[in-house]
């Protein structure tokens, strides 16, 4: 052992506490976490919020939502599922995940220190039994949020919620989309119901709030392929799950940037995009999906896009005793938050 090096390490670190950092970048991160010597908040105590953000349920009562830049919102509604319900518990499960953030080590940023963000609670639904009224409530809530200039970041709930969110986000200008999923979710009406989780993006295109030629759908696979002809006919770019490792993340990201361009982009992540080995807690699992590492690499590669909102949906925690699905959902939420914070800081 190099005794000279050991002596230097002892001199530098021997009397240092866990809050003492010497690298300027790490010092800046630590300054956001240690407010009293080497003490920091306990991840297992207090009221749980998304990514440990401040809890501001009062924000929705003011027209400007308290001057927030980013509002993280729970949308606990799963009346639009076709098979296994349970994603109404997704927001609570994701909130319960500890130790997400504060530092995004690849993008090298602390998003909560780069913008004014808070967990503002859940959308208030008039009825737990009416799918139609629930979508009216979502659109009204997000309409106020977007009109206040706040970027929404949401946790569902089933994927049907994305339609009514897009109705608000794309009201003034159609948006593009980067969509991670096992399913294209562009099918039509079934059994007299259009607000189901298999068709939100067909509705959004037909309503003129989503530009299909600026949409990329990543991870698509499974036996429902025959239901997604609208994606092809409308001009969406579809990248199937089996092609992800063949193409590689760099090639996929090159395609994404070419397709979505510089205009406003919405990011929607259904956790069933991930292989059930990583995220079994979802209503419609499909084998052959992305790994969490692939998903995070692709998300980080979106940095610099004009992201105007995002969501993580279909976390159904009761199907996953390990909590891995909620853990993945929380980390994905943090990655999208980091992308949005980078955009805000670059203004």
PDB file of N, CA and C in Angstrom, residues 16 79 89 110 124 158 183 273 315:
ATOM      1  N   UNK A  16     -13.206  14.555   8.391  1.00  0.00           N
ATOM      2  CA  UNK A  16     -14.347  15.059   7.612  1.00  0.00           C
ATOM      3  C   UNK A  16     -15.613  14.286   7.959  1.00  0.00           C
ATOM      4  N   UNK A  79     -60.601   3.819 -14.273  1.00  0.00           N
ATOM      5  CA  UNK A  79     -61.877   3.332 -14.799  1.00  0.00           C
ATOM      6  C   UNK A  79     -61.794   2.964 -16.278  1.00  0.00           C
ATOM      7  N   UNK A  89     -54.048   3.180  -7.505  1.00  0.00           N
ATOM      8  CA  UNK A  89     -53.135   3.226  -6.370  1.00  0.00           C
ATOM      9  C   UNK A  89     -51.718   3.623  -6.773  1.00  0.00           C
ATOM     10  N   UNK A 110     -29.377  18.981 -10.139  1.00  0.00           N
ATOM     11  CA  UNK A 110     -30.331  18.813  -9.037  1.00  0.00           C
ATOM     12  C   UNK A 110     -31.593  19.543  -9.471  1.00  0.00           C
ATOM     13  N   UNK A 124     -58.974  16.383  -8.119  1.00  0.00           N
ATOM     14  CA  UNK A 124     -60.183  16.095  -7.361  1.00  0.00           C
ATOM     15  C   UNK A 124     -61.285  15.607  -8.288  1.00  0.00           C
ATOM     16  N   UNK A 158     -54.635   5.028 -15.102  1.00  0.00           N
ATOM     17  CA  UNK A 158     -54.476   4.338 -16.379  1.00  0.00           C
ATOM     18  C   UNK A 158     -54.144   5.326 -17.491  1.00  0.00           C
ATOM     19  N   UNK A 183     -47.786  -0.863 -25.923  1.00  0.00           N
ATOM     20  CA  UNK A 183     -48.957  -0.758 -26.800  1.00  0.00           C
ATOM     21  C   UNK A 183     -49.056   0.656 -27.367  1.00  0.00           C
ATOM     22  N   UNK A 273     -44.026  -0.591 -20.734  1.00  0.00           N
ATOM     23  CA  UNK A 273     -42.928  -0.543 -21.706  1.00  0.00           C
ATOM     24  C   UNK A 273     -41.767  -1.393 -21.205  1.00  0.00           C
ATOM     25  N   UNK A 315     -48.909   2.175 -13.129  1.00  0.00           N
ATOM     26  CA  UNK A 315     -48.306   1.493 -11.978  1.00  0.00           C
ATOM     27  C   UNK A 315     -49.445   0.925 -11.134  1.00  0.00           C
TER      28      UNK A 315
END
